[in-house]
Coordinates of C-alpha atoms and ligand atoms in Angstrom, one line a residue:
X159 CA 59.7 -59.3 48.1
X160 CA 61.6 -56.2 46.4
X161 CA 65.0 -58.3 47.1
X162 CA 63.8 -61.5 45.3
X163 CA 62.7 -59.8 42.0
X164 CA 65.7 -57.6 42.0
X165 CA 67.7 -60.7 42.3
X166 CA 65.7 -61.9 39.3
X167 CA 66.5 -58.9 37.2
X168 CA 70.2 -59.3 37.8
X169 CA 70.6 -62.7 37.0
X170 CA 68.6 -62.6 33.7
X171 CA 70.2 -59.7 32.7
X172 CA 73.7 -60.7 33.8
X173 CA 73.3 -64.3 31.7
X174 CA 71.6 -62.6 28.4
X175 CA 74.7 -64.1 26.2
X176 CA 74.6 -67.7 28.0
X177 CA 73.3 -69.7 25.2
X178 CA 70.9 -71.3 26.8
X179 CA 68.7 -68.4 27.2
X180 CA 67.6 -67.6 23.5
X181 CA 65.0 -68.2 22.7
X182 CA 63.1 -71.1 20.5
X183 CA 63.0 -68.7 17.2
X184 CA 66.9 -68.1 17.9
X185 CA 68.3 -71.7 18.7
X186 CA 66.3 -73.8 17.1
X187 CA 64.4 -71.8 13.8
X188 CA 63.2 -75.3 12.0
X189 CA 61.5 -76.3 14.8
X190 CA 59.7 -72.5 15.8
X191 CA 58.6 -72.2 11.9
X192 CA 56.9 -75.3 12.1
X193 CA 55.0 -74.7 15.1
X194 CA 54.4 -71.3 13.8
X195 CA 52.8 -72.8 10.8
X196 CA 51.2 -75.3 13.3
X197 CA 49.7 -72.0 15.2
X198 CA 48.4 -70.7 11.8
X199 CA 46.6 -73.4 11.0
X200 CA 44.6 -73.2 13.7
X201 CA 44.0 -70.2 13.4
X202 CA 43.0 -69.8 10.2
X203 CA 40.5 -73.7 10.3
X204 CA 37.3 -74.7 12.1
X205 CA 38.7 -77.5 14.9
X206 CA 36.0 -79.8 15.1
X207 CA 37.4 -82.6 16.5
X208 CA 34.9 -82.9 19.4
X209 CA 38.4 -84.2 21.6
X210 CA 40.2 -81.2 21.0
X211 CA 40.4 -78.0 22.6
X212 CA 42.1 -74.8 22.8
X213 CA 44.2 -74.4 26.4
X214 CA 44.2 -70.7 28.2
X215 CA 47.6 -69.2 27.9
X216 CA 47.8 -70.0 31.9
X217 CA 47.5 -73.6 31.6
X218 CA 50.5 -73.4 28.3
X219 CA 52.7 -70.9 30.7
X220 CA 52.7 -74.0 33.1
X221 CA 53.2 -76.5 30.6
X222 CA 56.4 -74.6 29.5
X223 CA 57.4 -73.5 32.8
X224 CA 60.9 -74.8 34.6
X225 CA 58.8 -77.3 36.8
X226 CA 59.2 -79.8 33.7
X227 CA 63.0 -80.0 35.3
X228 CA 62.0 -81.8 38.4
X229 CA 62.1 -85.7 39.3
X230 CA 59.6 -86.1 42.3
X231 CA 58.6 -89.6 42.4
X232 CA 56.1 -90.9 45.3
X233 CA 53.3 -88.9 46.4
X234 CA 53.2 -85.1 48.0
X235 CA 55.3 -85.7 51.0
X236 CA 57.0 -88.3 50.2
X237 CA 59.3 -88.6 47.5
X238 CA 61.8 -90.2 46.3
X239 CA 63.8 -86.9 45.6
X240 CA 65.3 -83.9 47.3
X241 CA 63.7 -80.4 46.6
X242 CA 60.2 -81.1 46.1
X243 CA 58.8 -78.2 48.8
X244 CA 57.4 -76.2 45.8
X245 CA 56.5 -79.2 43.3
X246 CA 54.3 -80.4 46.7
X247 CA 53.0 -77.2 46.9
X248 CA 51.6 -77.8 43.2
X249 CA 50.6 -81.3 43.9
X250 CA 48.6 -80.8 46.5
X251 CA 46.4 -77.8 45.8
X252 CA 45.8 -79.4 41.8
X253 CA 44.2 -82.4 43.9
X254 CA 42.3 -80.0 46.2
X255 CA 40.9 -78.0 42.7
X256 CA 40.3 -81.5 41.1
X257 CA 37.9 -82.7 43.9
X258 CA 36.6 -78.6 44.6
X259 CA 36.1 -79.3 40.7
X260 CA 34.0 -82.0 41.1
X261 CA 32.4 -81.0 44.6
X262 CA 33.5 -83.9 46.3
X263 CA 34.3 -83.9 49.5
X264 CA 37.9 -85.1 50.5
X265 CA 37.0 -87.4 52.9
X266 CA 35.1 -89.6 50.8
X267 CA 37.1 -89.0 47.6
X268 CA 40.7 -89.3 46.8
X269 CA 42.3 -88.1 43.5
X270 CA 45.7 -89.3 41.5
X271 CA 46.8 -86.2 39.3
X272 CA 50.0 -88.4 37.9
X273 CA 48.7 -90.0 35.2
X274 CA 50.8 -88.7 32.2
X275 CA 47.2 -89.0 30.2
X276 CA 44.0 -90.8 29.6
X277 CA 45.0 -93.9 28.6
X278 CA 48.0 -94.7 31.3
X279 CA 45.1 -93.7 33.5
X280 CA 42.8 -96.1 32.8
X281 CA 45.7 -99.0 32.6
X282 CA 46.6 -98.0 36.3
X283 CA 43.2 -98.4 37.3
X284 CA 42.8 -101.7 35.4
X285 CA 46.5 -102.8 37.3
X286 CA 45.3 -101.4 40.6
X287 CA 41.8 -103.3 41.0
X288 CA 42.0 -106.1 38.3
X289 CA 43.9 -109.1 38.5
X290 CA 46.2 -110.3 35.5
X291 CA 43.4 -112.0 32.9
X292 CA 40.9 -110.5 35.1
X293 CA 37.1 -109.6 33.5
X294 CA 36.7 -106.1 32.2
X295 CA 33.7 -105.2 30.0
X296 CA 33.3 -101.9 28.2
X297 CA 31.2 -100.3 25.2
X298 CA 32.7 -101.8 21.6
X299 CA 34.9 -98.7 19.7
X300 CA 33.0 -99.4 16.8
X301 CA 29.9 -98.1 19.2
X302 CA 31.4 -95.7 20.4
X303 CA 33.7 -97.1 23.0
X304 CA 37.6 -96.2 23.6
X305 CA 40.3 -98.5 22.6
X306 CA 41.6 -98.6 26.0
X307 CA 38.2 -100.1 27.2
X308 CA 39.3 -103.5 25.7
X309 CA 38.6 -103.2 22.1
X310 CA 39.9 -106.7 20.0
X311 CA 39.0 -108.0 16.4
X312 CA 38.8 -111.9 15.4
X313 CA 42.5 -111.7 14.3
X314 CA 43.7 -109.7 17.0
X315 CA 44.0 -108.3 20.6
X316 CA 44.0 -104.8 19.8
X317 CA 44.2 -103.1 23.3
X318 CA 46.5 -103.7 25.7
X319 CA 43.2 -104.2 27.9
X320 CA 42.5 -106.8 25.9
X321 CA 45.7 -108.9 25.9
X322 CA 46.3 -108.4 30.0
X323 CA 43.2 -108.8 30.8
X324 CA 39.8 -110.7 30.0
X325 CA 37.8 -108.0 28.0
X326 CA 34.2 -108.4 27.0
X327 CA 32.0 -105.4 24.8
X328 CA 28.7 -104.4 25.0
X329 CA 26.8 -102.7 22.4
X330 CA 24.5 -99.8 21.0
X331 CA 21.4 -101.1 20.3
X332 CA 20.8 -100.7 16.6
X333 CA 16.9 -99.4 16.6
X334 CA 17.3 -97.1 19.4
X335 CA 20.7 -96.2 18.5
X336 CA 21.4 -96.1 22.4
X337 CA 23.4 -98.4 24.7
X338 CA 21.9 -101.8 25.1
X339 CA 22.0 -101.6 28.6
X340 CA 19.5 -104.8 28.3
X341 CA 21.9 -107.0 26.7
X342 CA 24.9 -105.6 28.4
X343 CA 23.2 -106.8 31.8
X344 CA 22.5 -110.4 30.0
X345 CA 26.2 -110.6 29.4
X346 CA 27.3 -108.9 32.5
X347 CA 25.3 -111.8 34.1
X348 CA 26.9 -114.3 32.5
X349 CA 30.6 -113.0 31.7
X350 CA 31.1 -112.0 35.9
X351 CA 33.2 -109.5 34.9
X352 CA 35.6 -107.4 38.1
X353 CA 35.1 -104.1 36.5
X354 CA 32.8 -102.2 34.2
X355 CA 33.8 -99.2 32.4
X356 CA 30.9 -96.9 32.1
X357 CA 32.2 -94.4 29.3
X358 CA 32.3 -93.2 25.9
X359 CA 34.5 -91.4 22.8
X360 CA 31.7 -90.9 20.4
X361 CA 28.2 -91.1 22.0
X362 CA 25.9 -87.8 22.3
X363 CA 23.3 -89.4 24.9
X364 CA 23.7 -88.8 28.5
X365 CA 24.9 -91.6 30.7
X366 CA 22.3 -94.0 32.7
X367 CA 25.3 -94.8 35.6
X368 CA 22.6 -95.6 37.7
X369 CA 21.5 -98.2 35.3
X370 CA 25.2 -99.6 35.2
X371 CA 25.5 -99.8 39.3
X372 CA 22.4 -102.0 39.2
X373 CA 24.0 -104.0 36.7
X374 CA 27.7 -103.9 38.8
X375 CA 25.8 -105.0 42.4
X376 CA 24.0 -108.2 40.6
X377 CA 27.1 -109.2 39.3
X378 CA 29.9 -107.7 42.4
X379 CA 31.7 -105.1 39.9
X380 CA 33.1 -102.7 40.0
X381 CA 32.3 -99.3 38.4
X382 CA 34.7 -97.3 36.5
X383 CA 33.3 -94.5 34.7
X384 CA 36.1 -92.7 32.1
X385 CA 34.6 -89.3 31.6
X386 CA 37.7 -88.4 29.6
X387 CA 34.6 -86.8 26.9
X388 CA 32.6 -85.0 28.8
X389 CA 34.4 -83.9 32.1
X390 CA 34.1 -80.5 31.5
X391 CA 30.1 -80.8 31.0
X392 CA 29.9 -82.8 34.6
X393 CA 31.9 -79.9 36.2
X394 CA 29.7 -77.9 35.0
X395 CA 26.6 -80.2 36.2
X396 CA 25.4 -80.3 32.7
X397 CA 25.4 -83.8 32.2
X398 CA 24.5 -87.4 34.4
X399 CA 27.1 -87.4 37.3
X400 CA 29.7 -90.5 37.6
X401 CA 30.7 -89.6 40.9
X402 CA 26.7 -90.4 42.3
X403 CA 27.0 -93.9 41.2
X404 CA 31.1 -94.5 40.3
X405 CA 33.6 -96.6 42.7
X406 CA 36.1 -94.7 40.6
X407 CA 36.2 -92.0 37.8
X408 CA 39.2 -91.6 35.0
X409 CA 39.2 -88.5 32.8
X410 CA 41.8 -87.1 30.6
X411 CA 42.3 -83.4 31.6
X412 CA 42.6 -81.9 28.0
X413 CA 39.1 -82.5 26.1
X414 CA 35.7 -80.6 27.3
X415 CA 37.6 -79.8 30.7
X416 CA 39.9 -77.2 28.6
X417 CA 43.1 -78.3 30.3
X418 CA 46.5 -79.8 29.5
X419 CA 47.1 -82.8 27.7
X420 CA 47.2 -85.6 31.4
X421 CA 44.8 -87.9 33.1
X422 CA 43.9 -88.0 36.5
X423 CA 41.9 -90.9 38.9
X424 CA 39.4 -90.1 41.3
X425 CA 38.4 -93.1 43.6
X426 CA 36.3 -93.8 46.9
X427 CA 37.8 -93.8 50.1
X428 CA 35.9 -93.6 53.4
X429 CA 33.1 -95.8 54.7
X430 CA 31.6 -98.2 52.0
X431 CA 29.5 -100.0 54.8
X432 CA 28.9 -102.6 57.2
X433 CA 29.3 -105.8 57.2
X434 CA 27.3 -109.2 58.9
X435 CA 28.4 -108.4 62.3
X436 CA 27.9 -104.2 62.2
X437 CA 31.9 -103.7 61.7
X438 CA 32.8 -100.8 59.0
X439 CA 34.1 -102.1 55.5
X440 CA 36.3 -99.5 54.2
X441 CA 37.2 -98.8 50.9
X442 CA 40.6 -99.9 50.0
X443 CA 41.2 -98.1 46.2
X444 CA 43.6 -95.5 47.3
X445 CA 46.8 -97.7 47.9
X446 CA 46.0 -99.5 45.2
X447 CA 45.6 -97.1 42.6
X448 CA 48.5 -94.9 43.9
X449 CA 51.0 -97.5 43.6
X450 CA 49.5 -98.8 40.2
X451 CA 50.3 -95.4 38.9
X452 CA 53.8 -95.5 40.3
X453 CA 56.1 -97.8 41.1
X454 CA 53.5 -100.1 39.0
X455 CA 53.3 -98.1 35.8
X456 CA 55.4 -94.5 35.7
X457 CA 58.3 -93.2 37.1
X458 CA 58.6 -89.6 37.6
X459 CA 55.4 -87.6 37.5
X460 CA 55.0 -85.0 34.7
X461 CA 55.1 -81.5 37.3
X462 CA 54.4 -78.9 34.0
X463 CA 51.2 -80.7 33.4
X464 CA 50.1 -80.8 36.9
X465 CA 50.5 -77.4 37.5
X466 CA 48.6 -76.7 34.5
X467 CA 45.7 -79.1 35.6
X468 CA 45.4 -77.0 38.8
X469 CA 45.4 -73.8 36.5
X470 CA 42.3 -76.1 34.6
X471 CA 40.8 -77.0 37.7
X472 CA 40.4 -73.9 39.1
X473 CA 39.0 -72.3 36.3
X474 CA 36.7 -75.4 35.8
X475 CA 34.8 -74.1 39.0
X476 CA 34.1 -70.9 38.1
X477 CA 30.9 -69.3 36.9
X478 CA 32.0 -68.4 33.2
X479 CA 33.3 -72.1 32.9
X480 CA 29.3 -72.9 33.1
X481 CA 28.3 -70.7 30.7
X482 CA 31.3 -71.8 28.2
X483 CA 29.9 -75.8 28.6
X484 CA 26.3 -74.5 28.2
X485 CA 27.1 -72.7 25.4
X486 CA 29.2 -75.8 24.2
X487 CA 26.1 -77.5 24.2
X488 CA 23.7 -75.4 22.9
X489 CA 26.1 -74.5 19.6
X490 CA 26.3 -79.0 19.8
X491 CA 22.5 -78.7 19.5
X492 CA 22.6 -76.2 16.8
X493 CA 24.9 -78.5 14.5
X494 CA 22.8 -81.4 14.7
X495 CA 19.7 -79.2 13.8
X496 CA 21.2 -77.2 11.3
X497 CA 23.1 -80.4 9.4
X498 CA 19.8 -82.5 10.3
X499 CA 17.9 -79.3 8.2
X500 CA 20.6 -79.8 5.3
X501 CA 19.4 -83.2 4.5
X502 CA 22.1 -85.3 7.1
X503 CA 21.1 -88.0 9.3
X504 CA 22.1 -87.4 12.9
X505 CA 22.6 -90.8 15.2
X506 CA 19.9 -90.5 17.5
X507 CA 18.0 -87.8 16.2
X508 CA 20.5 -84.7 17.9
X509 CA 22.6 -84.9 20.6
X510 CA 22.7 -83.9 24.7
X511 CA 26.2 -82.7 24.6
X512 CA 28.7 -81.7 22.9
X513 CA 29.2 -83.8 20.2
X514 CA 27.2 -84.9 16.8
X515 CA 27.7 -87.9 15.3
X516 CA 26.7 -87.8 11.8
X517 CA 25.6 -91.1 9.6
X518 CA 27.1 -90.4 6.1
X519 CA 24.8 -93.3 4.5
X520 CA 22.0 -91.1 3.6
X521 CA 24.1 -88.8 1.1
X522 CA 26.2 -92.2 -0.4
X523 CA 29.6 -90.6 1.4
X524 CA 31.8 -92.7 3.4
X525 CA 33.2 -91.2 6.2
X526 CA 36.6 -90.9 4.7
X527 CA 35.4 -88.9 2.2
X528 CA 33.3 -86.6 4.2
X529 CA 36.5 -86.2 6.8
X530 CA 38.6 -85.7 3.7
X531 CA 36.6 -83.1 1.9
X532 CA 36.7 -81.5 5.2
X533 CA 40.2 -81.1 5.8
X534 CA 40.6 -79.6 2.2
X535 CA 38.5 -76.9 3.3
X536 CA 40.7 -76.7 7.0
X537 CA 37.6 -78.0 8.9
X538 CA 39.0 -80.6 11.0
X539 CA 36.6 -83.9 12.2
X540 CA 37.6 -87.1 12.4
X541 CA 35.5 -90.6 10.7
X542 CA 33.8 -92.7 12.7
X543 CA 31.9 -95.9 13.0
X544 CA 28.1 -95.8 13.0
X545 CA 25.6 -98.1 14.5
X546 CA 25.2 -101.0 12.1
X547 CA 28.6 -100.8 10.5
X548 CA 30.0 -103.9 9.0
X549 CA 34.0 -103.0 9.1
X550 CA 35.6 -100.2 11.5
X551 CA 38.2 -100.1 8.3
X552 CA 35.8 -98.3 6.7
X553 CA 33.5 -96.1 8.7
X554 CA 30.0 -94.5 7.5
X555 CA 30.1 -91.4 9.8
X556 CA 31.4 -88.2 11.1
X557 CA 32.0 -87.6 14.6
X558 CA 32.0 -83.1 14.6
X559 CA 32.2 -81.2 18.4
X560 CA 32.2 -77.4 19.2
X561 CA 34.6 -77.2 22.6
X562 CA 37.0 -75.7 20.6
X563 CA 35.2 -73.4 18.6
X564 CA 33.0 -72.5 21.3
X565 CA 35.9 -71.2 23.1
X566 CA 36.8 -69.1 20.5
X567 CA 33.6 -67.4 20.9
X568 CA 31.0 -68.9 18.2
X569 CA 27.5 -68.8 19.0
X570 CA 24.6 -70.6 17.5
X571 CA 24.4 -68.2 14.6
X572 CA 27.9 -68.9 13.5
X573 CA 27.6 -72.5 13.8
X574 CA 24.3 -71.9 11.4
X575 CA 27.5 -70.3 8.7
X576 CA 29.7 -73.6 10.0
X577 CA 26.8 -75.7 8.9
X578 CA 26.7 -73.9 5.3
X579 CA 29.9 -74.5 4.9
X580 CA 30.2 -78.1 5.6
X581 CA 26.9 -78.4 3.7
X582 CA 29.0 -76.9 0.8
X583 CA 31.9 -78.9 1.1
X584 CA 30.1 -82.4 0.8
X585 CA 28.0 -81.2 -2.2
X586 CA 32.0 -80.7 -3.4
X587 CA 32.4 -84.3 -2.8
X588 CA 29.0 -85.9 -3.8
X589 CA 30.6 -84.2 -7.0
X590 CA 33.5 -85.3 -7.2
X591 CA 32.2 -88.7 -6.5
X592 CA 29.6 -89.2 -9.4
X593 CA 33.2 -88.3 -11.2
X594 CA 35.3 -90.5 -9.4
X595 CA 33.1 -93.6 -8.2
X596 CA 33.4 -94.9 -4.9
X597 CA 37.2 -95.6 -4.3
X598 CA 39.1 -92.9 -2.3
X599 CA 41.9 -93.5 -4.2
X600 CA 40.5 -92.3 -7.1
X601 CA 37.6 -90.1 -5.1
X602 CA 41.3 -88.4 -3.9
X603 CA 42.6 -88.4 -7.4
X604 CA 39.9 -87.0 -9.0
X605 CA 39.4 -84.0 -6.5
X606 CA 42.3 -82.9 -7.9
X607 CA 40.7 -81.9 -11.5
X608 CA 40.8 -78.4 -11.8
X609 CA 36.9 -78.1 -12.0
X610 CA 37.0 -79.1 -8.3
X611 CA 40.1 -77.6 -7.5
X612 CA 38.9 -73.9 -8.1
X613 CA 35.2 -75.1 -5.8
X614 CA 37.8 -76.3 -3.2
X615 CA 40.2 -73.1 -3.4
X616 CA 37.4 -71.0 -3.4
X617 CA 35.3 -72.7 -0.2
X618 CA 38.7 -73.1 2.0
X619 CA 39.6 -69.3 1.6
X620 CA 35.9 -68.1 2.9
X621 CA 36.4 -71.0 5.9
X622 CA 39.2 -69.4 6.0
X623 CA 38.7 -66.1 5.9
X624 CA 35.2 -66.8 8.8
X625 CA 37.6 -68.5 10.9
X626 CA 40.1 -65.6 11.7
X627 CA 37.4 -63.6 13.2
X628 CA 37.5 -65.6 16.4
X629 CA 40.6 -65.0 18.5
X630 CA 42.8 -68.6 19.7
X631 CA 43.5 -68.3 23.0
X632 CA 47.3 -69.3 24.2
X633 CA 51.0 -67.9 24.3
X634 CA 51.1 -65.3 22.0
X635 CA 54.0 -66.8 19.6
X636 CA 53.6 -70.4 20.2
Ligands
LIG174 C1 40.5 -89.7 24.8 C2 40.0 -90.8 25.6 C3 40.9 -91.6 26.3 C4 42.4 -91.5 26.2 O1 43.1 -90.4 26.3 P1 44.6 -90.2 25.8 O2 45.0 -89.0 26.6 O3 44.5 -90.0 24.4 O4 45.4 -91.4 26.2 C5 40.4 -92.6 27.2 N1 39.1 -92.8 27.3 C6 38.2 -92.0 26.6 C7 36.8 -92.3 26.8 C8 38.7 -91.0 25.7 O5 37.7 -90.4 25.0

């Protein structure tokens, strides 16, 4: 041991002048002030983005650690490469930590960690188990679906899903403002289709998956959940569990779960069950889906980022990861009643998780607006669709989460200020408005008057000014 770290103090110290050892704020100064300024911002705003999070400095040392140097195509033991006896090492125990993560046991679940992120993940599980133009239904974006679950317009194929394969939505149902899972087993019946993907990007209900495996078995599909929003919450057992219902589960790694920007795929293997004559049908997903995800689809796997899912992983299953998705949920719940108190309509009367999705209609603000006032005050949401929107061009609602400032350490009390503040910042807007009339171009024009200006100035400097109180986790420079 004492041999190899002297050997590491020589031969840092002996190569101090080799140019290749300064650092980013030496070498390159343009690119460290802007992610400096990047760092600042935030900092010093409220991320609300409900897909966003802040990494640990653990998972970023990974992501900027020399394993990014490595090809090591193929799969742990058997590559493609020379050299791969450590990257193994990493590939194997992230797997072990995904499925530990999960509680699944490894002989009835296998797990890809390649998947450079959410959406190659989902396209190598659409390769693996779909046949060119096969049938794939999942829940419409407008509704609060993900692009890569198919989503296409009357003028054009706008997923990749959608122009390889056969896709087919299925709704929210506009009085209950839940899934139709009614209609979508109407359609299902007729439409056939291979696979359903049971997931969502903007829905604050848990998920019925048992309701979706009855509607798979009538029709022989297959179940995909993509649990890419709320993976951290089914760690943590806090929401409906894909993997009691799922043939296979896709998540991104980098939303609830806390981890780096990837994807991984967890799918059966084992015993599915017997057939006619007693004999065992197995399941056959693994092959599949390995070699969808490479040769199929990628070449060499990203090594940085799988380290840094095993760092995820393993903090995923321990106890303080529970009570960071708990509190996730109850500062989720304190949003929709606070903003709900303020006179805002929330879809579906609150929300089960960590996300609120906020109709606009009731105060006469689009959601452009309301994300725009926002982002002058350094809140950061996105717009979104609501149930009953006519164009996805133009979207009613506000789609706000608290991963990320729950893990800077607010509570419900200072979700209660977060609320006062947004509450502020829309009366800002429903100001401006009156002024402006109902264009952005001139709502954005008209926000500039100095009367609204100094409101704005004043309002972004107490967000602000609230915000720096919370620590952002990370490196320490970058
Ligand atoms: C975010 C998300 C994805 C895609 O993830 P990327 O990493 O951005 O490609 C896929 N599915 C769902 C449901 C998501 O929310």
């Amino acid at each position: 041991m004492n041999g190899v770290a002297n050997m590491k103090e020589v031969s840092s110290s002996e190569h101090e002048d080799y140019p290749l050892k300064k650092p980013l704020s030496e070498d390159d100064p343009e690119i460290f002030e802007i992610i400096k300024k990047e760092k600042d911002r935030q900092f010093c705003g409220l991320e609300m983005i409900a897909s966003e999070n802040f990494t640990s400095r653990a998972v970023n040392e990974c992501l900027s650690s020399c394993l990014t140097n490595k090809y090591s195509e193929g799969m742990v033991g058997q590559r493609y490469y020379g050299g791969n006896e450590f990257i193994d090492q990493v590939e194997s125990l992230c797997q072990q930590r995904a499925l530990k993560a999960f509680r699944l046991k490894p002989e009835e679940w296998g797990v890809n960690v390649q998947p450079y992120s959410g959406s190659p993940a989902n396209f190598a599980v659409y390769t693996a188990l779909v046949e060119p133009h096969g049938r794939i239904m999942g829940l419409d974006l407008p509704d609060g679906g993900h692009l890569t679950h198919g989503f296409y317009t009357a003028t054009k194929k706008v997923s990749a899903t959608s122009i390889f394969f056969e896709s087919m939505p299925y709704k929210i149902n506009l009085q209950t403002e839940l899934i139709d899972y009614d209609k979508l087993q109407e359609t299902a019946n007729l439409f056939k289709p291979k696979l359903i993907v049971a997931g969502v990007s903007c829905y604050p209900r848990h998920l019925d998956y048992k309701r979706f495996r009855e509607i798979c078995d009538q029709n022989g599909s297959l179940l995909m959940a993509d649990m890419s929003h709320v993976s951290g919450l089914v760690a943590a057992g806090l929401t409906s569990n894909p993997f009691d219902y799922c043939d296979v589960v896709t998540t991104t790694t980098h939303k609830t779960l806390r981890g780096p920007r990837s994807g991984v795929i967890f799918y059966r293997k084992g015993q599915k069950g017997v057939d006619k004559n007693g004999k065992p049908i197995m399941y056959d997903y693994e092959d599949k889906i390995n070699q969808s995800v490479f040769p199929g689809l990628q070449g060499g796997p990203h090594n940085h980022q799988i380290a840094a899912i095993a760092v995820a992983m393993r903090q995923a299953a321990e106890p303080s990861f529970k009570e960071y998705q708990e509190q996730v949920i109850k500062n989720a719940q304190a949003l929709a009643a606070g903003l709900d108190k303020a006179g805002y309509k929330i879809v579906t009367g609150g929300t089960d998780v960590h996300l609120v999705w906020v109709d606009m209609r009731c105060v006469k603000l689009s959601g452009g607006k309301a994300e725009k006032i926002l982002e002058e005050v350094s809140i950061a949401c996105n717009k979104n669709t609501v149930p009953g929107d006519k164009s996805a061009l133009n979207p009613s609602g506000i789609r706000v989460g608290t991963p990320a400032l729950t893990t800077r350490g607010m509570k419900e009390d200072d979700i209660g200020v977060v609320v006062s503040y947004m509450d502020e910042a829309f009366k800002i807007a429903r100001d401006v408005q009156e002024k402006s009339g109902p264009k952005l171009l001139d709502f954005k024009r008209v926000l500039k008057d100095e009367e609204f200006q100094t409101r704005v100035v004043a309002l972004k400097e107490k967000v602000e000014s609230y915000a720096r109180k919370f620590p952002l986790p990370g490196l320490p420079d970058l």
